[in-house]
Every structure is written in C-alpha cells, then in structure tokens.
mmCIF file with all atom_site columns, N, CA and C in Angstrom:
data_model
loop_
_atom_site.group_PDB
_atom_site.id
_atom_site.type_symbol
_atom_site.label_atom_id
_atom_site.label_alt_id
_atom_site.label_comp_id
_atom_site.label_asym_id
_atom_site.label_entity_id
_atom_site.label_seq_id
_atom_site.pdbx_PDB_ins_code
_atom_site.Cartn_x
_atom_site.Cartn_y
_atom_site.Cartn_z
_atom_site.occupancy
_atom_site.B_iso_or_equiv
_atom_site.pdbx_formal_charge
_atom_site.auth_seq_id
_atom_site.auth_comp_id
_atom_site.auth_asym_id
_atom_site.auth_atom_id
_atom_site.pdbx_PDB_model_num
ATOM 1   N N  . UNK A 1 1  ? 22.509 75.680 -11.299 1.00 0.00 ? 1  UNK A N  1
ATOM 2   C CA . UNK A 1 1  ? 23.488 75.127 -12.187 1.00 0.00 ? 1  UNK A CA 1
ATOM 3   C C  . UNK A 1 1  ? 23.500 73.614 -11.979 1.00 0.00 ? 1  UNK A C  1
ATOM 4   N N  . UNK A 1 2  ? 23.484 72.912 -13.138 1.00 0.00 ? 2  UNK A N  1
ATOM 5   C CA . UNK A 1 2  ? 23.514 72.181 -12.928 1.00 0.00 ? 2  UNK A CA 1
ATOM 6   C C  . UNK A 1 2  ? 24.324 70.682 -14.018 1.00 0.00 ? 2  UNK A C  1
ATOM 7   N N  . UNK A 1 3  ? 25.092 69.777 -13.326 1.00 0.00 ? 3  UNK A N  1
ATOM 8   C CA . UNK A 1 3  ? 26.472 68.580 -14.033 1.00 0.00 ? 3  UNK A CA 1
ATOM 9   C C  . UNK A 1 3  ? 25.959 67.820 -13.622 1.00 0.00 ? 3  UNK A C  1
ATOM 10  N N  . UNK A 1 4  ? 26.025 67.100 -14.814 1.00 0.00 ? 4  UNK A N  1
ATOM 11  C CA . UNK A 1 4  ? 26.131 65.671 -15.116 1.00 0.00 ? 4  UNK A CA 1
ATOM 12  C C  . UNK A 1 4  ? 27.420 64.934 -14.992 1.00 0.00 ? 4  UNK A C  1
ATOM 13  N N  . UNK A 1 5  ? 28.031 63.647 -14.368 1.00 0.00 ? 5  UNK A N  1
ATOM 14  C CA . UNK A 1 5  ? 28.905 62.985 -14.293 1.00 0.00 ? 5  UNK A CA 1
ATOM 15  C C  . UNK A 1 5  ? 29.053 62.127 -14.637 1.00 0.00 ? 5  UNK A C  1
ATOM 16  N N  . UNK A 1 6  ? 29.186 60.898 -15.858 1.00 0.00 ? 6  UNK A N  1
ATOM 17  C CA . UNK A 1 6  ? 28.942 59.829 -16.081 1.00 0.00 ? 6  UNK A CA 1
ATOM 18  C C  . UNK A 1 6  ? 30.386 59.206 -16.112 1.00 0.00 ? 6  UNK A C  1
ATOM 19  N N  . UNK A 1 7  ? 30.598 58.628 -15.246 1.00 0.00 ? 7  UNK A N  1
ATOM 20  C CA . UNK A 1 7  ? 31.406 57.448 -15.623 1.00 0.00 ? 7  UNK A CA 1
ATOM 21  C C  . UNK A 1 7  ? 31.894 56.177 -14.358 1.00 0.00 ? 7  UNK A C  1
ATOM 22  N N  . UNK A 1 8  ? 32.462 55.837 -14.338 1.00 0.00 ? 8  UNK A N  1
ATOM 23  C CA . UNK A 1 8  ? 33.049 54.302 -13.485 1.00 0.00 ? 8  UNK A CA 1
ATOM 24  C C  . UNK A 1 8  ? 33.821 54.149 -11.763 1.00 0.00 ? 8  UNK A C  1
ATOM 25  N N  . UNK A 1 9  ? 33.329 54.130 -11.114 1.00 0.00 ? 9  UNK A N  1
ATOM 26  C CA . UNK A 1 9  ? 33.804 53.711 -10.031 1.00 0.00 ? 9  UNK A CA 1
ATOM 27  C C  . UNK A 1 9  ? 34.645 52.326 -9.734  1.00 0.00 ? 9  UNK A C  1
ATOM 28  N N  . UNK A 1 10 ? 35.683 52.131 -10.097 1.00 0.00 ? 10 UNK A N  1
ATOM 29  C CA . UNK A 1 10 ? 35.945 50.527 -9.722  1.00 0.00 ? 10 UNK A CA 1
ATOM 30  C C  . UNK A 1 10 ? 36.496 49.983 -8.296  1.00 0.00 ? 10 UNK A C  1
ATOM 31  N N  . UNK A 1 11 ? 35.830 48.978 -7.694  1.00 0.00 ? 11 UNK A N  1
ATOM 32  C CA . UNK A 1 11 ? 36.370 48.568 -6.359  1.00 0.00 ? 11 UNK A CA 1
ATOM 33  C C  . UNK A 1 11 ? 37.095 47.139 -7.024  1.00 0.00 ? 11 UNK A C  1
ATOM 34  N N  . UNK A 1 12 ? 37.996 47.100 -6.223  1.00 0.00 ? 12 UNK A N  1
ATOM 35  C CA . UNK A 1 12 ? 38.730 45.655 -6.662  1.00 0.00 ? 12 UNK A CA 1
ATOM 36  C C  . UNK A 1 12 ? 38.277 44.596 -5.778  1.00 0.00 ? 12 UNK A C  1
ATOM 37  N N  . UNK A 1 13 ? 37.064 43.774 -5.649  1.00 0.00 ? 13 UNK A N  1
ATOM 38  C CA . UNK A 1 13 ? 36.455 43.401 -4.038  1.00 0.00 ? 13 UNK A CA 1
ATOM 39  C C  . UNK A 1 13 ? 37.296 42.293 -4.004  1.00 0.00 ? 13 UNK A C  1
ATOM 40  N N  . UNK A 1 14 ? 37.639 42.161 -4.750  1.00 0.00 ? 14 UNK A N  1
ATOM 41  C CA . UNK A 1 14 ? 38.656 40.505 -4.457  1.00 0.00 ? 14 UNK A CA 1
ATOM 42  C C  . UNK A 1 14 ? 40.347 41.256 -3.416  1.00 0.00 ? 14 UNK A C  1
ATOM 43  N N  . UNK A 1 15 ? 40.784 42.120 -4.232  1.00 0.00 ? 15 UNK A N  1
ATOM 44  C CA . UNK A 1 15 ? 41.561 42.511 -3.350  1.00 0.00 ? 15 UNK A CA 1
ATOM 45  C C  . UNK A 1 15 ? 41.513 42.998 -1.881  1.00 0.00 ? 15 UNK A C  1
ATOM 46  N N  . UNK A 1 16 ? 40.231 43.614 -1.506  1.00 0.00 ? 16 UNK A N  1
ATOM 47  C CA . UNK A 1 16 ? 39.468 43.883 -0.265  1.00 0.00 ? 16 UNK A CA 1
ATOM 48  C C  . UNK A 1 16 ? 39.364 42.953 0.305   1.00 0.00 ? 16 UNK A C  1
ATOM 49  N N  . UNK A 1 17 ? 38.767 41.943 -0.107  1.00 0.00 ? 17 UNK A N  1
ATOM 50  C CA . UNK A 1 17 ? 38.143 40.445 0.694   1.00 0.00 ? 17 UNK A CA 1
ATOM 51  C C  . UNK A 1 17 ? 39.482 39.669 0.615   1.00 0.00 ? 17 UNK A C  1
ATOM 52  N N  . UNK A 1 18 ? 40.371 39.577 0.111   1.00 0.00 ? 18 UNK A N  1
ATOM 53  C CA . UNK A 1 18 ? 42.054 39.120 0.512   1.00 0.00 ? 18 UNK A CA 1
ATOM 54  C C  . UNK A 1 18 ? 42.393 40.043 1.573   1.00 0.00 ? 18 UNK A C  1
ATOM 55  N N  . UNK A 1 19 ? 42.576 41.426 1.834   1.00 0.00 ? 19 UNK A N  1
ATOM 56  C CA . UNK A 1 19 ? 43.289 41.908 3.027   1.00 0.00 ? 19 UNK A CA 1
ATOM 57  C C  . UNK A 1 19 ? 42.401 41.323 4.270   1.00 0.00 ? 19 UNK A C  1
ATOM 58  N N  . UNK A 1 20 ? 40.720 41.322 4.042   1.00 0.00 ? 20 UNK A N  1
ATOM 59  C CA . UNK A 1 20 ? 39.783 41.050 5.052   1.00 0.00 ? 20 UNK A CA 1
ATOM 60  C C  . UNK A 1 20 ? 40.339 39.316 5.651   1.00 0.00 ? 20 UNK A C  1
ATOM 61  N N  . UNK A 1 21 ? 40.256 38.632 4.609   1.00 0.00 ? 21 UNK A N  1
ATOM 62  C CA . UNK A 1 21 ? 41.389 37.615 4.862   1.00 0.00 ? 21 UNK A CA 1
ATOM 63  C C  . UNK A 1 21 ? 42.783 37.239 5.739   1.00 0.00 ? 21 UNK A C  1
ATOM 64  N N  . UNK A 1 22 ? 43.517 37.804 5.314   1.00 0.00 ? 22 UNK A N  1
ATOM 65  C CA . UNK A 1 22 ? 44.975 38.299 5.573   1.00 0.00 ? 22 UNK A CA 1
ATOM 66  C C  . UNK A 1 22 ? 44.586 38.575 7.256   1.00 0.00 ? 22 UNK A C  1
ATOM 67  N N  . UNK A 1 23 ? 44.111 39.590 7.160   1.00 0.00 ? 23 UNK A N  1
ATOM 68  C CA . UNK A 1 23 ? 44.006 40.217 8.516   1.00 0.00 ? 23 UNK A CA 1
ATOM 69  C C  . UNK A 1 23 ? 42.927 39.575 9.573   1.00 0.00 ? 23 UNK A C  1
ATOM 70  N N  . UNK A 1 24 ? 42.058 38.496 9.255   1.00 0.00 ? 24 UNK A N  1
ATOM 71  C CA . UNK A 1 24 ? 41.111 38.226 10.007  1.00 0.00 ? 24 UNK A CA 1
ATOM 72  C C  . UNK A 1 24 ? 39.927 39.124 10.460  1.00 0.00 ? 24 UNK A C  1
ATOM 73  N N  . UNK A 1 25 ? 39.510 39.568 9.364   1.00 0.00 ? 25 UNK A N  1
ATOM 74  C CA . UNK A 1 25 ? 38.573 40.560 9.505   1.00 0.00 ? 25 UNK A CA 1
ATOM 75  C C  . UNK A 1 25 ? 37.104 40.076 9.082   1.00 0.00 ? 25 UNK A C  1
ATOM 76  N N  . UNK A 1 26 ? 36.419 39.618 10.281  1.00 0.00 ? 26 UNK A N  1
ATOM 77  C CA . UNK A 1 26 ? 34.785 39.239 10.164  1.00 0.00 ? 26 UNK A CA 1
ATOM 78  C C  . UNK A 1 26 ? 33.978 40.562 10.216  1.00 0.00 ? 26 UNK A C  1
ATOM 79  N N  . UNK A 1 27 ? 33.854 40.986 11.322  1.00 0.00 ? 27 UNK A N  1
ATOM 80  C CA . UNK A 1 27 ? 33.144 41.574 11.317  1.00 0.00 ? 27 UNK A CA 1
ATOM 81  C C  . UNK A 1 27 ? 32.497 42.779 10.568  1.00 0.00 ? 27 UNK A C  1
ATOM 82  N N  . UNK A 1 28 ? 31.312 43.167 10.072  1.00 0.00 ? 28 UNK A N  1
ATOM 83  C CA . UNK A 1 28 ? 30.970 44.007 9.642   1.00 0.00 ? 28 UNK A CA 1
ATOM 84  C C  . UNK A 1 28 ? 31.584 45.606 9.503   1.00 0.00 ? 28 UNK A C  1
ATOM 85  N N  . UNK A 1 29 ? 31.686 46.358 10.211  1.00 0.00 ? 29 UNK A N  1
ATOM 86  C CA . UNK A 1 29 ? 32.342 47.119 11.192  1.00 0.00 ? 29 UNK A CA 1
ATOM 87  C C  . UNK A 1 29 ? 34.247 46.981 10.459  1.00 0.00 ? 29 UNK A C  1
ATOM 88  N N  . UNK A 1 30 ? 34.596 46.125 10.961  1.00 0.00 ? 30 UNK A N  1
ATOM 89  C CA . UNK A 1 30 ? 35.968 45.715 10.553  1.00 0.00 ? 30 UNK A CA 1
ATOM 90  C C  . UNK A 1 30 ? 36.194 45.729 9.211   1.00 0.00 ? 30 UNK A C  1
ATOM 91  N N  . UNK A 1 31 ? 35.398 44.959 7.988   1.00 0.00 ? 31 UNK A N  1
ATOM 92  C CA . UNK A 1 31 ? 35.156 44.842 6.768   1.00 0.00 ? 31 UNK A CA 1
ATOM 93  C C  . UNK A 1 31 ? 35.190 46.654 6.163   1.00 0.00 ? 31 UNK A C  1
ATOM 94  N N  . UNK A 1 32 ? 33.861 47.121 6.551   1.00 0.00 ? 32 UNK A N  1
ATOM 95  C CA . UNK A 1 32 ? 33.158 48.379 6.082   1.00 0.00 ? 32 UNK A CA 1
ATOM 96  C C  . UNK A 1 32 ? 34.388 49.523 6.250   1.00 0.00 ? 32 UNK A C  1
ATOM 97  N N  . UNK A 1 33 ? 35.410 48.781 7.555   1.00 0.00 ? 33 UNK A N  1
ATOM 98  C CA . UNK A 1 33 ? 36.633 50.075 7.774   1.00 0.00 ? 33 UNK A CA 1
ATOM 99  C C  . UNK A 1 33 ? 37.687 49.824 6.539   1.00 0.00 ? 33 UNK A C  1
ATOM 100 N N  . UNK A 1 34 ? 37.946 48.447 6.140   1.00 0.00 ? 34 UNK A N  1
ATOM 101 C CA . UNK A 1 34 ? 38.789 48.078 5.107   1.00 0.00 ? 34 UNK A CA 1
ATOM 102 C C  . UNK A 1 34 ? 37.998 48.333 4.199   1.00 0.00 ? 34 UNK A C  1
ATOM 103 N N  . UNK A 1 35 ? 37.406 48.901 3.693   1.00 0.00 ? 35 UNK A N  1
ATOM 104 C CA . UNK A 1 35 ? 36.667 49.498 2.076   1.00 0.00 ? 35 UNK A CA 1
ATOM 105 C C  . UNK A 1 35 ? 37.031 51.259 2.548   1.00 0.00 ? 35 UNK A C  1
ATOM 106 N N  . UNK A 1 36 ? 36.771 51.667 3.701   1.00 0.00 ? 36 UNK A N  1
ATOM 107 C CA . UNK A 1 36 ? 36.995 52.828 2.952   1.00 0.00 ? 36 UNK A CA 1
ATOM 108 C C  . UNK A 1 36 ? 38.317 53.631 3.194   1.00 0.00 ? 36 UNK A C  1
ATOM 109 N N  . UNK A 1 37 ? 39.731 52.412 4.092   1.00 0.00 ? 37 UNK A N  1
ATOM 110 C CA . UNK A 1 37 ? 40.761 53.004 3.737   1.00 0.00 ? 37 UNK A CA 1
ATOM 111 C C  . UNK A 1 37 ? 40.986 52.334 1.933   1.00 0.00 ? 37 UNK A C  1
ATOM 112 N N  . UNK A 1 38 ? 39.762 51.134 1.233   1.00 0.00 ? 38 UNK A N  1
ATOM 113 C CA . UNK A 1 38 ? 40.407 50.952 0.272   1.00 0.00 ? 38 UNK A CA 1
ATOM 114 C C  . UNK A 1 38 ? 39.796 52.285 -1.002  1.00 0.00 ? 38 UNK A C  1
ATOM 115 N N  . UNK A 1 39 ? 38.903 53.144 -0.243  1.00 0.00 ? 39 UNK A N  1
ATOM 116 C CA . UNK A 1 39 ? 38.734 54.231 -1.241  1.00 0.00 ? 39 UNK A CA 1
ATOM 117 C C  . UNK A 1 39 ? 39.812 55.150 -0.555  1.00 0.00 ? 39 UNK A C  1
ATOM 118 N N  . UNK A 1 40 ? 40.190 55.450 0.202   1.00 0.00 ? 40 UNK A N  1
ATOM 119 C CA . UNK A 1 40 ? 41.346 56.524 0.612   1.00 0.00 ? 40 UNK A CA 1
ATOM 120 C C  . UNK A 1 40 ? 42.413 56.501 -0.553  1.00 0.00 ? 40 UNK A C  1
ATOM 121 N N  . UNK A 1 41 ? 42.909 55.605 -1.291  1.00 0.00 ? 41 UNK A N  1
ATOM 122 C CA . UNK A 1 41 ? 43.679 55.563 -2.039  1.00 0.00 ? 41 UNK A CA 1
ATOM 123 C C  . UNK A 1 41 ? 43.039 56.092 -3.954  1.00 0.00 ? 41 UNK A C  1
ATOM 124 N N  . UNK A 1 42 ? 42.078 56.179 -3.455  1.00 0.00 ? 42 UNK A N  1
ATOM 125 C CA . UNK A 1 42 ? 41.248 56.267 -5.247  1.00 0.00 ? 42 UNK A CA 1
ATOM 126 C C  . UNK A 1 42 ? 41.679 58.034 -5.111  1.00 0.00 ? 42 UNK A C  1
ATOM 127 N N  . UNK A 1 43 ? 42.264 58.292 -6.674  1.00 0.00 ? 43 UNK A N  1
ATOM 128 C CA . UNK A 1 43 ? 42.325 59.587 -7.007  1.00 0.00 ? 43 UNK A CA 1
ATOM 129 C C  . UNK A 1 43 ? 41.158 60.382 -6.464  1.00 0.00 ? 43 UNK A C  1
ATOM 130 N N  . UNK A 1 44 ? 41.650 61.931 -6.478  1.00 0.00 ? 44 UNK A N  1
ATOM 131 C CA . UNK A 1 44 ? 40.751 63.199 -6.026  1.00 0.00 ? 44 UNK A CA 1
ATOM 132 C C  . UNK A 1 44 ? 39.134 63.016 -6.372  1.00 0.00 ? 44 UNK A C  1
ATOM 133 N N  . UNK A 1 45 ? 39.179 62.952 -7.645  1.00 0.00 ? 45 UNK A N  1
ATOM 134 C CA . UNK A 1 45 ? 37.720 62.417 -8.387  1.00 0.00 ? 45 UNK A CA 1
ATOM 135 C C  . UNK A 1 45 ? 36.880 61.405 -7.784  1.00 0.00 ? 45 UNK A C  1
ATOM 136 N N  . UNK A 1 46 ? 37.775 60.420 -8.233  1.00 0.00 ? 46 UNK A N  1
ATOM 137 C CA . UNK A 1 46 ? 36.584 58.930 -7.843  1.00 0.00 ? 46 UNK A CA 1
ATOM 138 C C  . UNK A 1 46 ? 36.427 59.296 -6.679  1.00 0.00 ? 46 UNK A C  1
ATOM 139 N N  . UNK A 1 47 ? 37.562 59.475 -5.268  1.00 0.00 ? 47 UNK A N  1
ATOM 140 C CA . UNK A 1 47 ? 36.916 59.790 -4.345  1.00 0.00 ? 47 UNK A CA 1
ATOM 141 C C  . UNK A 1 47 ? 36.212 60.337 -3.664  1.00 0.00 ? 47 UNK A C  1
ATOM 142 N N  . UNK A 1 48 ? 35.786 61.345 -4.458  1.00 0.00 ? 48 UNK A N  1
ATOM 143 C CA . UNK A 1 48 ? 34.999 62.103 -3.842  1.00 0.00 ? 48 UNK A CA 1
ATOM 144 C C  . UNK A 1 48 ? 33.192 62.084 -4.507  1.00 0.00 ? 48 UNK A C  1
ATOM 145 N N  . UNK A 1 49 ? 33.205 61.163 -5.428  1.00 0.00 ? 49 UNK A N  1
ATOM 146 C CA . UNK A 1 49 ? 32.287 60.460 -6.309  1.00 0.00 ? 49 UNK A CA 1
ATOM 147 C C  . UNK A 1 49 ? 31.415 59.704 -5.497  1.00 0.00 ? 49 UNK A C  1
ATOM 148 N N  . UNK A 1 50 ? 32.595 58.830 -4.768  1.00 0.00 ? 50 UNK A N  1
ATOM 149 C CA . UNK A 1 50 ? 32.000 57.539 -3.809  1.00 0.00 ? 50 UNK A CA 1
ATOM 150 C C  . UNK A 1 50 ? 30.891 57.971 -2.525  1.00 0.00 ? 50 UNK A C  1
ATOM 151 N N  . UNK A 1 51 ? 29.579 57.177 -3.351  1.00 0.00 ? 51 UNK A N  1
ATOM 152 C CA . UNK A 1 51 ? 28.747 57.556 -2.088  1.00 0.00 ? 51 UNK A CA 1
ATOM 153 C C  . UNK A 1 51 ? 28.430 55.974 -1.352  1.00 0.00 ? 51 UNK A C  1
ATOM 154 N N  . UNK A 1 52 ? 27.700 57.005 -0.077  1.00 0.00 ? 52 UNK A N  1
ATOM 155 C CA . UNK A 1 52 ? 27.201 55.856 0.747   1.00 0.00 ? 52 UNK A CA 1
ATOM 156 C C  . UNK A 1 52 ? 26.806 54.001 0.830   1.00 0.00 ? 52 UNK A C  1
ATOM 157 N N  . UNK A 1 53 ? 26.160 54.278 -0.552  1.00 0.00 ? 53 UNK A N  1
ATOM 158 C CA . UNK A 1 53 ? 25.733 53.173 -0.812  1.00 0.00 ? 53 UNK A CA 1
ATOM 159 C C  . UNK A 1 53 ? 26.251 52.327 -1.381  1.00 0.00 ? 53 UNK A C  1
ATOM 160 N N  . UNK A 1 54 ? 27.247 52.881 -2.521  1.00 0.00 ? 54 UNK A N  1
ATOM 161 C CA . UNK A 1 54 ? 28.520 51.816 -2.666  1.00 0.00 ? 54 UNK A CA 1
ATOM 162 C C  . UNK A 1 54 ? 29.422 51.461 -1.372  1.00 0.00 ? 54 UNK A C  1
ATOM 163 N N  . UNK A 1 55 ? 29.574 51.648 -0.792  1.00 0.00 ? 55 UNK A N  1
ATOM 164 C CA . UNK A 1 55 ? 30.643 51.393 0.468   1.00 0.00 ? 55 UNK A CA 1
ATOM 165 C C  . UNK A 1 55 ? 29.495 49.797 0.926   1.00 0.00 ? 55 UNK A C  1
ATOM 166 N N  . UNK A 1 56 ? 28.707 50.315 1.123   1.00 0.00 ? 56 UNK A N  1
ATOM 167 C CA . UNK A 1 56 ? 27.400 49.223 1.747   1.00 0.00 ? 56 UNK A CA 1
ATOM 168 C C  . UNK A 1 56 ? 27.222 48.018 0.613   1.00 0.00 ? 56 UNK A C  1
ATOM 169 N N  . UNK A 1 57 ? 27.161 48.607 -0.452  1.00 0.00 ? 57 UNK A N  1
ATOM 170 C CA . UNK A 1 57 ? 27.120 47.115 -1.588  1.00 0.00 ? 57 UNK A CA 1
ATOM 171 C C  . UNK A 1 57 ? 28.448 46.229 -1.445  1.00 0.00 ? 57 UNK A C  1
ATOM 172 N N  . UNK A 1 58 ? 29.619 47.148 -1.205  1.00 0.00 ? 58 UNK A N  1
ATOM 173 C CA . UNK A 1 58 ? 30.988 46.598 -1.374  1.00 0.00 ? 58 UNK A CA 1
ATOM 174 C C  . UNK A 1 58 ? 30.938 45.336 0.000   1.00 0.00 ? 58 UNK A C  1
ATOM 175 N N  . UNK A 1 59 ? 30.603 46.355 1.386   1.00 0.00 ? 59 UNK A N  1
ATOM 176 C CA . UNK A 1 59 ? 30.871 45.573 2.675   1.00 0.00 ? 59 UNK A CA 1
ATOM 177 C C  . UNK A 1 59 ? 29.607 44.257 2.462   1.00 0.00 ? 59 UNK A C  1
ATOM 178 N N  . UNK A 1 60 ? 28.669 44.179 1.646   1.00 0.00 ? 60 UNK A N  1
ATOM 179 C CA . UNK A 1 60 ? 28.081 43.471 2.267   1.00 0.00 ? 60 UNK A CA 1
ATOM 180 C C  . UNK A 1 60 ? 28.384 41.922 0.746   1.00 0.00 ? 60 UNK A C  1
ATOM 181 N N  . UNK A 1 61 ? 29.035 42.016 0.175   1.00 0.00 ? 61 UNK A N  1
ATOM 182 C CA . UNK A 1 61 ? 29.620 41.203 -0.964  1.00 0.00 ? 61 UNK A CA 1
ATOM 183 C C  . UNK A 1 61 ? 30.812 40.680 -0.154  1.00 0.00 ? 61 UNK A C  1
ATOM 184 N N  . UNK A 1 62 ? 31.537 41.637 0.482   1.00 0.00 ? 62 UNK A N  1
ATOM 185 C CA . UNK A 1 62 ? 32.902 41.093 1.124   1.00 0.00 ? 62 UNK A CA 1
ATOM 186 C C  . UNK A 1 62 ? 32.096 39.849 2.390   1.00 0.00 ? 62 UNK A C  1
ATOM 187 N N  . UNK A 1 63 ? 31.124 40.418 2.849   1.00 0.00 ? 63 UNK A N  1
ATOM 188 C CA . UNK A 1 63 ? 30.688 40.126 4.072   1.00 0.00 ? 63 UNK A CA 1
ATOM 189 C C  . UNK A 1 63 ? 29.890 38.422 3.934   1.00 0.00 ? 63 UNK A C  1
ATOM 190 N N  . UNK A 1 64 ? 29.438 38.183 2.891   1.00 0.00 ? 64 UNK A N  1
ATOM 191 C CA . UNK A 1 64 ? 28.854 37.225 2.351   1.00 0.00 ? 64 UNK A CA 1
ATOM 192 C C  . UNK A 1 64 ? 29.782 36.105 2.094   1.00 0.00 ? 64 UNK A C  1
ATOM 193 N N  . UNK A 1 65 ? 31.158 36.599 1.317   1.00 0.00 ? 65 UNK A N  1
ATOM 194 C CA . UNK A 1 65 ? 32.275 36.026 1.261   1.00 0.00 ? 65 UNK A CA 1
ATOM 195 C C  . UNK A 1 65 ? 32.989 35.292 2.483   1.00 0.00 ? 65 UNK A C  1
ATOM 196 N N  . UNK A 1 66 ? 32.718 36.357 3.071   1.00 0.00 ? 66 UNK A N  1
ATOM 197 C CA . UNK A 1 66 ? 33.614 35.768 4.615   1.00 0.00 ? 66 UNK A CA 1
ATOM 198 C C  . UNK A 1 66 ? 33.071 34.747 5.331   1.00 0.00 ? 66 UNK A C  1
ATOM 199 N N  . UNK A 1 67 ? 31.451 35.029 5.469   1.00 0.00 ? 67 UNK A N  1
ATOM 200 C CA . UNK A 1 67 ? 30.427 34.353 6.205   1.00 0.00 ? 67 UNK A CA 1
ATOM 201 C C  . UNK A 1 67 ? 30.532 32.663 5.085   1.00 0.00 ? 67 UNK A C  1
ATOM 202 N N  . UNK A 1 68 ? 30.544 32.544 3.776   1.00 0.00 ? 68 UNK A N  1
ATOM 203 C CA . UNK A 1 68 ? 30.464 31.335 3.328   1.00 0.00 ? 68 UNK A CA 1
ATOM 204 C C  . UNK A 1 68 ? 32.034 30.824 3.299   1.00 0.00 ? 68 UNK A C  1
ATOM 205 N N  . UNK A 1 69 ? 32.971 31.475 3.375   1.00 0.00 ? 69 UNK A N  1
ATOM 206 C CA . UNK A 1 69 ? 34.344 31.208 3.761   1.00 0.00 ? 69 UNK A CA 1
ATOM 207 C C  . UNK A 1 69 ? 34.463 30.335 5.148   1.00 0.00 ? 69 UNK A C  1
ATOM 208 N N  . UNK A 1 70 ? 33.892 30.951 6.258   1.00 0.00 ? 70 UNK A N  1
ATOM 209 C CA . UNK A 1 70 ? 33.579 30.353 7.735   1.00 0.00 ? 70 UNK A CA 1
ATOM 210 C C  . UNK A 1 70 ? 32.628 29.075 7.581   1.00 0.00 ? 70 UNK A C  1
ATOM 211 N N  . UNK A 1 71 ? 31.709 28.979 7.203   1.00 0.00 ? 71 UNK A N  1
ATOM 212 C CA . UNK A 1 71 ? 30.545 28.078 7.013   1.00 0.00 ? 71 UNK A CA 1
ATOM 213 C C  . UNK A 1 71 ? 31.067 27.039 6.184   1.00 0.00 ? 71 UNK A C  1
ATOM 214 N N  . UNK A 1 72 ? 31.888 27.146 5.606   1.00 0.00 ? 72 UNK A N  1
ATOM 215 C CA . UNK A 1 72 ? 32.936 25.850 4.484   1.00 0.00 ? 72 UNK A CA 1
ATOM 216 C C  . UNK A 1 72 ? 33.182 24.706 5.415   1.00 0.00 ? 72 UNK A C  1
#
C-alpha cells in the first residue's frame, strides 16, 4: 500500500535563531536542541512529517547566523 503526502512544513528560523539569541545558544548541539523542542509544538501531522534532514538544514542556517552574528 502505498500514500502520497504533498504538502508544507514551515519552520519559523528567525524565531528559532531569536530564542538561540535570547538564550546564548552557540553551539551546534544547543541550536539542533532548540529546533526540535521548536517542532515539539507543530500539530500531530507536521510532526510527525519532520524528518532528519530538515532539523539539519534548519540547525545549520541558525548556525551560520550565529557564527556571522559573533564574527561582526
């Protein structure tokens, strides 16, 4: 048997990379934990939608942010 699923995952990375902010959160590790209490909150669906590799695109956009945030 076999479904098809098409539709939208949205991360808010600006709101992510503000708490990463807020809280002083560099590190990788630290970042990657604030993305996935920020999927803990996504309805039954999306969450359970969310794979691996979005979590990794998300941390490493936040992570880029932070690193040229420091380097300023």
């Amino acid at each position: 048997m076999e479904f098809e699923y098409s539709g939208t995952i949205y991360f808010d990375v600006d709101k992510i990379w503000e708490e990463c902010r807020e809280r002083n959160l560099t590190d990788v590790d630290e970042i990657r934990h604030a993305v996935l209490n920020y999927t803990a909150d996504f309805d039954g669906v999306s969450y359970y939608l969310v794979e691996g590799w979005m979590i990794d695109a998300v941390t490493t956009e936040i992570k880029k942010r932070v690193d040229k945030e420091l380097n300023a």
